[in-house]
Amino acid sequence: QVRLVESGGGLVQPGDSLRLSCAGSGLTYLGYVMAWFRQAPGKDREFVAALSWGGSDELYADSVKGRFTISRDVSTNVETTLYLQMNSLKAEDTAVYYCSAKEGRAQVLPTTAEDYRFWGQGTQVTVSP
């Protein structure tokens, strides 16, 4: 059973950096697309970044391009850690950040929440003076 657990959220000031982690286990399928989404109060869950299983393809939302970087470490055949390095944080980055995964490989990395089957519980990121 796939399990995703996020960590690393917190309260930071505008311009600061933060790195989120997502510990993934039970990843027994041949490959996955992994992604970060976020949801601010009163808003829909929105795509932040996605990464192909091999790491060769990355995709970012326009709002975070150039500031955020998605990456992944492979621990074992069925365990991995997904990261989101967030630099130059802004107040509008405040949200609950979710790690997600979908089985299989994709020529075009999906950007809608409905495309992802597995989700973590989320970690709060608050950017405030």
CSV table of N, CA and C in Angstrom, one decimal:
chain,number,residue,atom,x,y,z
A,1,GLN,N,0.8,-1.2,0.0
A,1,GLN,CA,0.0,0.0,0.0
A,1,GLN,C,0.9,1.2,0.0
A,2,VAL,N,0.6,2.2,-0.9
A,2,VAL,CA,1.4,3.4,-1.0
A,2,VAL,C,1.1,4.3,0.2
A,3,ARG,N,2.1,4.8,0.8
A,3,ARG,CA,2.0,5.8,1.9
A,3,ARG,C,2.9,7.0,1.6
A,4,LEU,N,2.3,8.2,1.8
A,4,LEU,CA,3.0,9.4,1.6
A,4,LEU,C,2.9,10.2,2.8
A,5,VAL,N,4.0,10.7,3.3
A,5,VAL,CA,4.0,11.5,4.6
A,5,VAL,C,4.9,12.7,4.4
A,6,GLU,N,4.2,13.9,4.4
A,6,GLU,CA,4.9,15.2,4.2
A,6,GLU,C,5.5,15.7,5.5
A,7,SER,N,6.5,16.5,5.4
A,7,SER,CA,7.1,17.2,6.6
A,7,SER,C,7.9,18.4,6.1
A,8,GLY,N,8.2,19.3,7.0
A,8,GLY,CA,9.1,20.4,6.6
A,8,GLY,C,8.3,21.8,6.6
A,9,GLY,N,7.0,21.8,6.7
A,9,GLY,CA,6.3,23.0,6.7
A,9,GLY,C,6.6,23.9,7.9
A,10,GLY,N,6.1,25.1,7.9
A,10,GLY,CA,6.3,26.0,9.0
A,10,GLY,C,6.0,27.4,8.7
A,11,LEU,N,6.3,28.3,9.6
A,11,LEU,CA,6.1,29.7,9.5
A,11,LEU,C,7.4,30.4,9.1
A,12,VAL,N,7.4,31.1,8.0
A,12,VAL,CA,8.6,31.8,7.5
A,12,VAL,C,8.2,33.2,7.1
A,13,GLN,N,9.2,34.1,6.9
A,13,GLN,CA,9.0,35.4,6.4
A,13,GLN,C,9.1,35.5,4.9
A,14,PRO,N,8.5,36.5,4.3
A,14,PRO,CA,8.7,36.7,2.8
A,14,PRO,C,10.2,36.8,2.5
A,15,GLY,N,10.5,36.1,1.4
A,15,GLY,CA,11.9,36.0,1.0
A,15,GLY,C,12.7,34.9,1.5
A,16,ASP,N,12.2,34.2,2.5
A,16,ASP,CA,12.9,33.0,3.1
A,16,ASP,C,12.8,31.8,2.2
A,17,SER,N,13.5,30.8,2.6
A,17,SER,CA,13.4,29.5,1.9
A,17,SER,C,13.0,28.4,2.8
A,18,LEU,N,12.4,27.3,2.3
A,18,LEU,CA,11.9,26.2,3.0
A,18,LEU,C,12.0,25.0,2.1
A,19,ARG,N,12.3,23.8,2.7
A,19,ARG,CA,12.3,22.6,1.9
A,19,ARG,C,11.3,21.6,2.5
A,20,LEU,N,10.4,21.2,1.7
A,20,LEU,CA,9.4,20.2,2.1
A,20,LEU,C,9.9,18.8,1.7
A,21,SER,N,9.6,17.8,2.5
A,21,SER,CA,9.9,16.4,2.2
A,21,SER,C,8.7,15.6,2.2
A,22,CYS,N,8.7,14.5,1.4
A,22,CYS,CA,7.6,13.6,1.3
A,22,CYS,C,8.2,12.2,1.3
A,23,ALA,N,8.0,11.5,2.4
A,23,ALA,CA,8.5,10.1,2.5
A,23,ALA,C,7.5,9.2,1.9
A,24,GLY,N,7.9,8.5,0.8
A,24,GLY,CA,7.0,7.6,0.2
A,24,GLY,C,7.4,6.1,0.4
A,25,SER,N,6.5,5.3,0.6
A,25,SER,CA,6.7,3.9,0.8
A,25,SER,C,5.6,3.0,0.2
A,26,GLY,N,5.9,1.8,-0.1
A,26,GLY,CA,5.0,0.9,-0.7
A,26,GLY,C,4.8,1.1,-2.2
A,27,LEU,N,5.8,1.8,-2.8
A,27,LEU,CA,5.8,2.1,-4.2
A,27,LEU,C,6.3,0.9,-5.0
A,28,THR,N,5.4,0.0,-5.2
A,28,THR,CA,5.8,-1.3,-5.8
A,28,THR,C,5.5,-1.4,-7.3
A,29,TYR,N,4.9,-0.4,-7.8
A,29,TYR,CA,4.6,-0.4,-9.3
A,29,TYR,C,5.9,-0.1,-10.0
A,30,LEU,N,5.9,-0.3,-11.3
A,30,LEU,CA,7.1,-0.1,-12.1
A,30,LEU,C,7.6,1.4,-12.1
A,31,GLY,N,6.7,2.3,-12.0
A,31,GLY,CA,7.1,3.7,-12.0
A,31,GLY,C,5.9,4.6,-11.6
A,32,TYR,N,6.2,5.8,-11.2
A,32,TYR,CA,5.2,6.7,-10.7
A,32,TYR,C,5.5,8.1,-11.2
A,33,VAL,N,4.5,8.9,-11.4
A,33,VAL,CA,4.7,10.4,-11.5
A,33,VAL,C,4.4,10.9,-10.1
A,34,MET,N,5.3,11.8,-9.6
A,34,MET,CA,5.1,12.3,-8.3
A,34,MET,C,4.9,13.9,-8.4
A,35,ALA,N,4.1,14.4,-7.5
A,35,ALA,CA,3.8,15.9,-7.7
A,35,ALA,C,3.6,16.5,-6.3
A,36,TRP,N,3.6,17.8,-6.3
A,36,TRP,CA,3.2,18.6,-5.2
A,36,TRP,C,2.0,19.5,-5.6
A,37,PHE,N,1.0,19.5,-4.8
A,37,PHE,CA,-0.1,20.4,-4.9
A,37,PHE,C,-0.2,21.3,-3.6
A,38,ARG,N,-1.0,22.3,-3.7
A,38,ARG,CA,-1.2,23.1,-2.5
A,38,ARG,C,-2.6,23.7,-2.5
A,39,GLN,N,-3.1,23.9,-1.3
A,39,GLN,CA,-4.5,24.4,-1.2
A,39,GLN,C,-4.5,25.5,-0.1
A,40,ALA,N,-4.9,26.7,-0.5
A,40,ALA,CA,-5.0,27.8,0.4
A,40,ALA,C,-6.5,27.9,0.9
A,41,PRO,N,-6.7,28.5,2.0
A,41,PRO,CA,-8.1,28.6,2.6
A,41,PRO,C,-9.1,29.2,1.6
A,42,GLY,N,-10.2,28.5,1.4
A,42,GLY,CA,-11.2,29.0,0.5
A,42,GLY,C,-10.9,28.8,-1.0
A,43,LYS,N,-9.8,28.1,-1.3
A,43,LYS,CA,-9.4,27.9,-2.7
A,43,LYS,C,-9.4,26.5,-3.1
A,44,ASP,N,-9.4,26.2,-4.4
A,44,ASP,CA,-9.3,24.8,-4.8
A,44,ASP,C,-7.8,24.4,-4.7
A,45,ARG,N,-7.6,23.1,-4.7
A,45,ARG,CA,-6.2,22.5,-4.7
A,45,ARG,C,-5.6,22.8,-6.0
A,46,GLU,N,-4.4,23.4,-6.0
A,46,GLU,CA,-3.7,23.7,-7.3
A,46,GLU,C,-2.4,23.0,-7.4
A,47,PHE,N,-2.1,22.8,-8.7
A,47,PHE,CA,-0.8,22.1,-9.0
A,47,PHE,C,0.4,23.1,-8.7
A,48,VAL,N,1.4,22.5,-8.2
A,48,VAL,CA,2.7,23.2,-8.0
A,48,VAL,C,3.8,22.7,-8.8
A,49,ALA,N,4.1,21.4,-8.8
A,49,ALA,CA,5.2,20.9,-9.5
A,49,ALA,C,5.0,19.4,-9.7
A,50,ALA,N,5.6,18.8,-10.7
A,50,ALA,CA,5.5,17.3,-11.0
A,50,ALA,C,6.9,16.9,-11.5
A,51,LEU,N,7.2,15.6,-11.2
A,51,LEU,CA,8.5,15.0,-11.6
A,51,LEU,C,8.2,13.6,-12.1
A,52,SER,N,8.9,13.3,-13.2
A,52,SER,CA,8.8,11.9,-13.7
A,52,SER,C,9.6,11.0,-12.9
A,53,TRP,N,9.3,9.7,-12.9
A,53,TRP,CA,9.9,8.7,-12.1
A,53,TRP,C,11.5,8.7,-12.3
A,54,GLY,N,11.9,8.8,-13.5
A,54,GLY,CA,13.3,8.8,-13.8
A,54,GLY,C,14.0,10.1,-13.5
A,55,GLY,N,13.2,11.1,-13.3
A,55,GLY,CA,13.7,12.4,-13.0
A,55,GLY,C,14.1,13.3,-14.1
A,56,SER,N,13.8,12.8,-15.4
A,56,SER,CA,14.2,13.6,-16.5
A,56,SER,C,13.3,14.7,-16.9
A,57,ASP,N,12.0,14.6,-16.4
A,57,ASP,CA,11.0,15.6,-16.8
A,57,ASP,C,10.5,16.3,-15.5
A,58,GLU,N,10.4,17.6,-15.6
A,58,GLU,CA,9.9,18.4,-14.5
A,58,GLU,C,8.9,19.3,-15.1
A,59,LEU,N,7.9,19.7,-14.3
A,59,LEU,CA,6.9,20.7,-14.7
A,59,LEU,C,6.5,21.5,-13.5
A,60,TYR,N,6.4,22.8,-13.7
A,60,TYR,CA,6.1,23.8,-12.7
A,60,TYR,C,4.9,24.7,-13.0
A,61,ALA,N,4.2,25.0,-12.0
A,61,ALA,CA,3.2,26.1,-12.2
A,61,ALA,C,3.9,27.4,-12.5
A,62,ASP,N,3.3,28.2,-13.3
A,62,ASP,CA,3.9,29.5,-13.6
A,62,ASP,C,4.2,30.3,-12.4
A,63,SER,N,3.3,30.2,-11.4
A,63,SER,CA,3.5,31.0,-10.2
A,63,SER,C,4.7,30.7,-9.4
A,64,VAL,N,5.3,29.5,-9.6
A,64,VAL,CA,6.4,29.1,-8.8
A,64,VAL,C,7.7,28.8,-9.6
A,65,LYS,N,7.5,28.9,-10.9
A,65,LYS,CA,8.7,28.7,-11.8
A,65,LYS,C,9.8,29.6,-11.5
A,66,GLY,N,11.0,29.1,-11.4
A,66,GLY,CA,12.2,29.8,-11.1
A,66,GLY,C,12.4,30.0,-9.6
A,67,ARG,N,11.4,29.7,-8.8
A,67,ARG,CA,11.6,29.8,-7.3
A,67,ARG,C,11.6,28.4,-6.6
A,68,PHE,N,10.8,27.5,-7.1
A,68,PHE,CA,10.7,26.2,-6.5
A,68,PHE,C,11.4,25.1,-7.4
A,69,THR,N,11.9,24.1,-6.7
A,69,THR,CA,12.6,23.0,-7.4
A,69,THR,C,12.1,21.7,-6.8
A,70,ILE,N,11.6,20.8,-7.7
A,70,ILE,CA,11.2,19.5,-7.2
A,70,ILE,C,12.3,18.5,-7.5
A,71,SER,N,12.5,17.5,-6.6
A,71,SER,CA,13.5,16.5,-6.8
A,71,SER,C,13.2,15.3,-6.0
A,72,ARG,N,13.9,14.2,-6.2
A,72,ARG,CA,13.6,12.9,-5.6
A,72,ARG,C,14.9,12.1,-5.3
A,73,ASP,N,14.9,11.5,-4.1
A,73,ASP,CA,16.0,10.6,-3.7
A,73,ASP,C,15.3,9.2,-3.7
A,74,VAL,N,16.1,8.2,-4.2
A,74,VAL,CA,15.6,6.8,-4.1
A,74,VAL,C,16.3,6.1,-3.0
A,75,SER,N,15.5,5.6,-2.0
A,75,SER,CA,16.1,4.9,-0.9
A,75,SER,C,16.2,3.4,-1.1
A,76,THR,N,15.1,2.8,-1.6
A,76,THR,CA,15.1,1.4,-1.9
A,76,THR,C,14.2,1.3,-3.2
A,77,ASN,N,14.0,0.0,-3.6
A,77,ASN,CA,13.1,-0.2,-4.7
A,77,ASN,C,11.7,0.3,-4.5
A,78,VAL,N,11.2,0.3,-3.2
A,78,VAL,CA,9.8,0.7,-2.9
A,78,VAL,C,9.7,1.9,-2.0
A,79,GLU,N,10.8,2.6,-1.7
A,79,GLU,CA,10.8,3.8,-0.9
A,79,GLU,C,11.5,4.9,-1.6
A,80,THR,N,11.0,6.1,-1.4
A,80,THR,CA,11.6,7.3,-2.0
A,80,THR,C,11.3,8.5,-1.2
A,81,THR,N,12.0,9.5,-1.4
A,81,THR,CA,11.7,10.8,-0.7
A,81,THR,C,11.6,11.9,-1.8
A,82,LEU,N,10.5,12.5,-1.8
A,82,LEU,CA,10.3,13.6,-2.8
A,82,LEU,C,10.5,14.9,-2.0
A,83,TYR,N,11.1,15.9,-2.7
A,83,TYR,CA,11.4,17.2,-2.1
A,83,TYR,C,10.8,18.3,-2.9
A,84,LEU,N,10.6,19.4,-2.2
A,84,LEU,CA,10.2,20.7,-2.8
A,84,LEU,C,11.0,21.8,-2.2
A,85,GLN,N,12.0,22.2,-2.9
A,85,GLN,CA,12.8,23.4,-2.4
A,85,GLN,C,12.1,24.6,-2.8
A,86,MET,N,11.8,25.5,-1.8
A,86,MET,CA,11.0,26.7,-2.1
A,86,MET,C,11.9,27.9,-1.7
A,87,ASN,N,12.2,28.7,-2.6
A,87,ASN,CA,13.0,29.9,-2.4
A,87,ASN,C,12.2,31.2,-2.6
A,88,SER,N,12.6,32.3,-2.1
A,88,SER,CA,12.0,33.6,-2.4
A,88,SER,C,10.5,33.5,-2.1
A,89,LEU,N,10.1,32.9,-0.9
A,89,LEU,CA,8.7,32.7,-0.6
A,89,LEU,C,8.0,34.0,-0.5
A,90,LYS,N,6.7,33.9,-0.9
A,90,LYS,CA,5.8,35.1,-0.9
A,90,LYS,C,4.6,34.7,-0.1
A,91,ALA,N,3.9,35.8,0.3
A,91,ALA,CA,2.7,35.6,1.2
A,91,ALA,C,1.7,34.7,0.4
A,92,GLU,N,1.6,34.8,-0.9
A,92,GLU,CA,0.7,34.1,-1.7
A,92,GLU,C,1.0,32.6,-1.8
A,93,ASP,N,2.2,32.2,-1.3
A,93,ASP,CA,2.6,30.8,-1.2
A,93,ASP,C,2.0,30.1,0.0
A,94,THR,N,1.4,30.8,0.9
A,94,THR,CA,0.8,30.3,2.1
A,94,THR,C,-0.3,29.3,1.7
A,95,ALA,N,-0.2,28.1,2.2
A,95,ALA,CA,-1.2,27.0,1.8
A,95,ALA,C,-0.8,25.7,2.6
A,96,VAL,N,-1.6,24.8,2.5
A,96,VAL,CA,-1.3,23.4,2.9
A,96,VAL,C,-0.7,22.7,1.6
A,97,TYR,N,0.5,22.1,1.8
A,97,TYR,CA,1.1,21.5,0.6
A,97,TYR,C,1.0,20.0,0.7
A,98,TYR,N,0.6,19.4,-0.4
A,98,TYR,CA,0.3,18.0,-0.4
A,98,TYR,C,1.3,17.3,-1.4
A,99,CYS,N,1.7,16.1,-1.0
A,99,CYS,CA,2.5,15.3,-1.9
A,99,CYS,C,1.5,14.3,-2.5
A,100,SER,N,1.8,13.9,-3.8
A,100,SER,CA,0.9,13.0,-4.5
A,100,SER,C,1.6,12.1,-5.5
A,101,ALA,N,1.0,11.0,-5.8
A,101,ALA,CA,1.6,10.1,-6.8
A,101,ALA,C,0.6,9.4,-7.6
A,102,LYS,N,1.0,9.1,-8.8
A,102,LYS,CA,0.1,8.2,-9.7
A,102,LYS,C,1.0,7.2,-10.3
A,103,GLU,N,0.4,6.0,-10.4
A,103,GLU,CA,1.1,4.9,-11.0
A,103,GLU,C,1.3,5.1,-12.5
A,104,GLY,N,2.4,4.6,-13.0
A,104,GLY,CA,2.7,4.6,-14.4
A,104,GLY,C,3.5,5.8,-14.8
A,105,ARG,N,3.8,5.8,-16.1
A,105,ARG,CA,4.6,6.9,-16.6
A,105,ARG,C,3.8,7.7,-17.6
A,106,ALA,N,4.1,8.9,-17.8
A,106,ALA,CA,3.3,9.8,-18.6
A,106,ALA,C,4.2,10.6,-19.5
A,107,GLN,N,3.8,10.7,-20.8
A,107,GLN,CA,4.6,11.5,-21.7
A,107,GLN,C,4.4,13.0,-21.4
A,108,VAL,N,3.2,13.3,-20.9
A,108,VAL,CA,2.9,14.7,-20.4
A,108,VAL,C,2.5,14.6,-18.9
A,109,LEU,N,3.3,15.2,-18.1
A,109,LEU,CA,3.1,15.2,-16.6
A,109,LEU,C,1.7,15.8,-16.3
A,110,PRO,N,0.8,15.1,-15.6
A,110,PRO,CA,-0.5,15.6,-15.3
A,110,PRO,C,-0.4,16.7,-14.3
A,111,THR,N,-1.4,17.6,-14.4
A,111,THR,CA,-1.4,18.8,-13.5
A,111,THR,C,-2.7,19.0,-12.8
A,112,THR,N,-3.6,18.0,-12.9
A,112,THR,CA,-4.9,18.1,-12.2
A,112,THR,C,-4.9,17.1,-11.1
A,113,ALA,N,-5.5,17.5,-10.0
A,113,ALA,CA,-5.5,16.6,-8.8
A,113,ALA,C,-6.2,15.3,-9.1
A,114,GLU,N,-7.2,15.3,-9.9
A,114,GLU,CA,-7.9,14.0,-10.2
A,114,GLU,C,-7.1,13.0,-10.9
A,115,ASP,N,-6.0,13.4,-11.4
A,115,ASP,CA,-5.1,12.4,-12.1
A,115,ASP,C,-4.2,11.6,-11.1
A,116,TYR,N,-4.1,12.1,-9.9
A,116,TYR,CA,-3.3,11.5,-8.9
A,116,TYR,C,-4.1,10.6,-7.9
A,117,ARG,N,-3.6,9.4,-7.7
A,117,ARG,CA,-4.4,8.5,-6.9
A,117,ARG,C,-4.0,8.5,-5.4
A,118,PHE,N,-2.7,8.7,-5.1
A,118,PHE,CA,-2.2,8.6,-3.8
A,118,PHE,C,-1.9,10.0,-3.2
A,119,TRP,N,-2.2,10.3,-2.0
A,119,TRP,CA,-2.0,11.6,-1.4
A,119,TRP,C,-1.5,11.5,0.1
A,120,GLY,N,-0.7,12.5,0.5
A,120,GLY,CA,-0.3,12.6,1.8
A,120,GLY,C,-1.3,13.4,2.6
A,121,GLN,N,-1.0,13.6,3.9
A,121,GLN,CA,-2.0,14.4,4.8
A,121,GLN,C,-1.8,15.9,4.7
A,122,GLY,N,-0.7,16.3,4.1
A,122,GLY,CA,-0.4,17.7,3.9
A,122,GLY,C,0.4,18.3,5.0
A,123,THR,N,1.1,19.4,4.7
A,123,THR,CA,1.9,20.2,5.7
A,123,THR,C,1.7,21.6,5.4
A,124,GLN,N,1.5,22.4,6.5
A,124,GLN,CA,1.2,23.8,6.4
A,124,GLN,C,2.4,24.6,6.2
A,125,VAL,N,2.3,25.5,5.2
A,125,VAL,CA,3.4,26.5,5.0
A,125,VAL,C,2.7,27.9,5.1
A,126,THR,N,3.2,28.7,6.0
A,126,THR,CA,2.7,30.1,6.2
A,126,THR,C,3.8,31.1,6.0
A,127,VAL,N,3.6,32.0,5.1
A,127,VAL,CA,4.6,33.0,4.8
A,127,VAL,C,4.0,34.4,5.2
A,128,SER,N,4.6,34.9,6.3
A,128,SER,CA,4.1,36.1,6.9
A,128,SER,C,5.2,37.0,7.5
A,129,PRO,N,5.1,38.3,7.4
A,129,PRO,CA,6.1,39.2,8.0
A,129,PRO,C,6.2,39.0,9.5
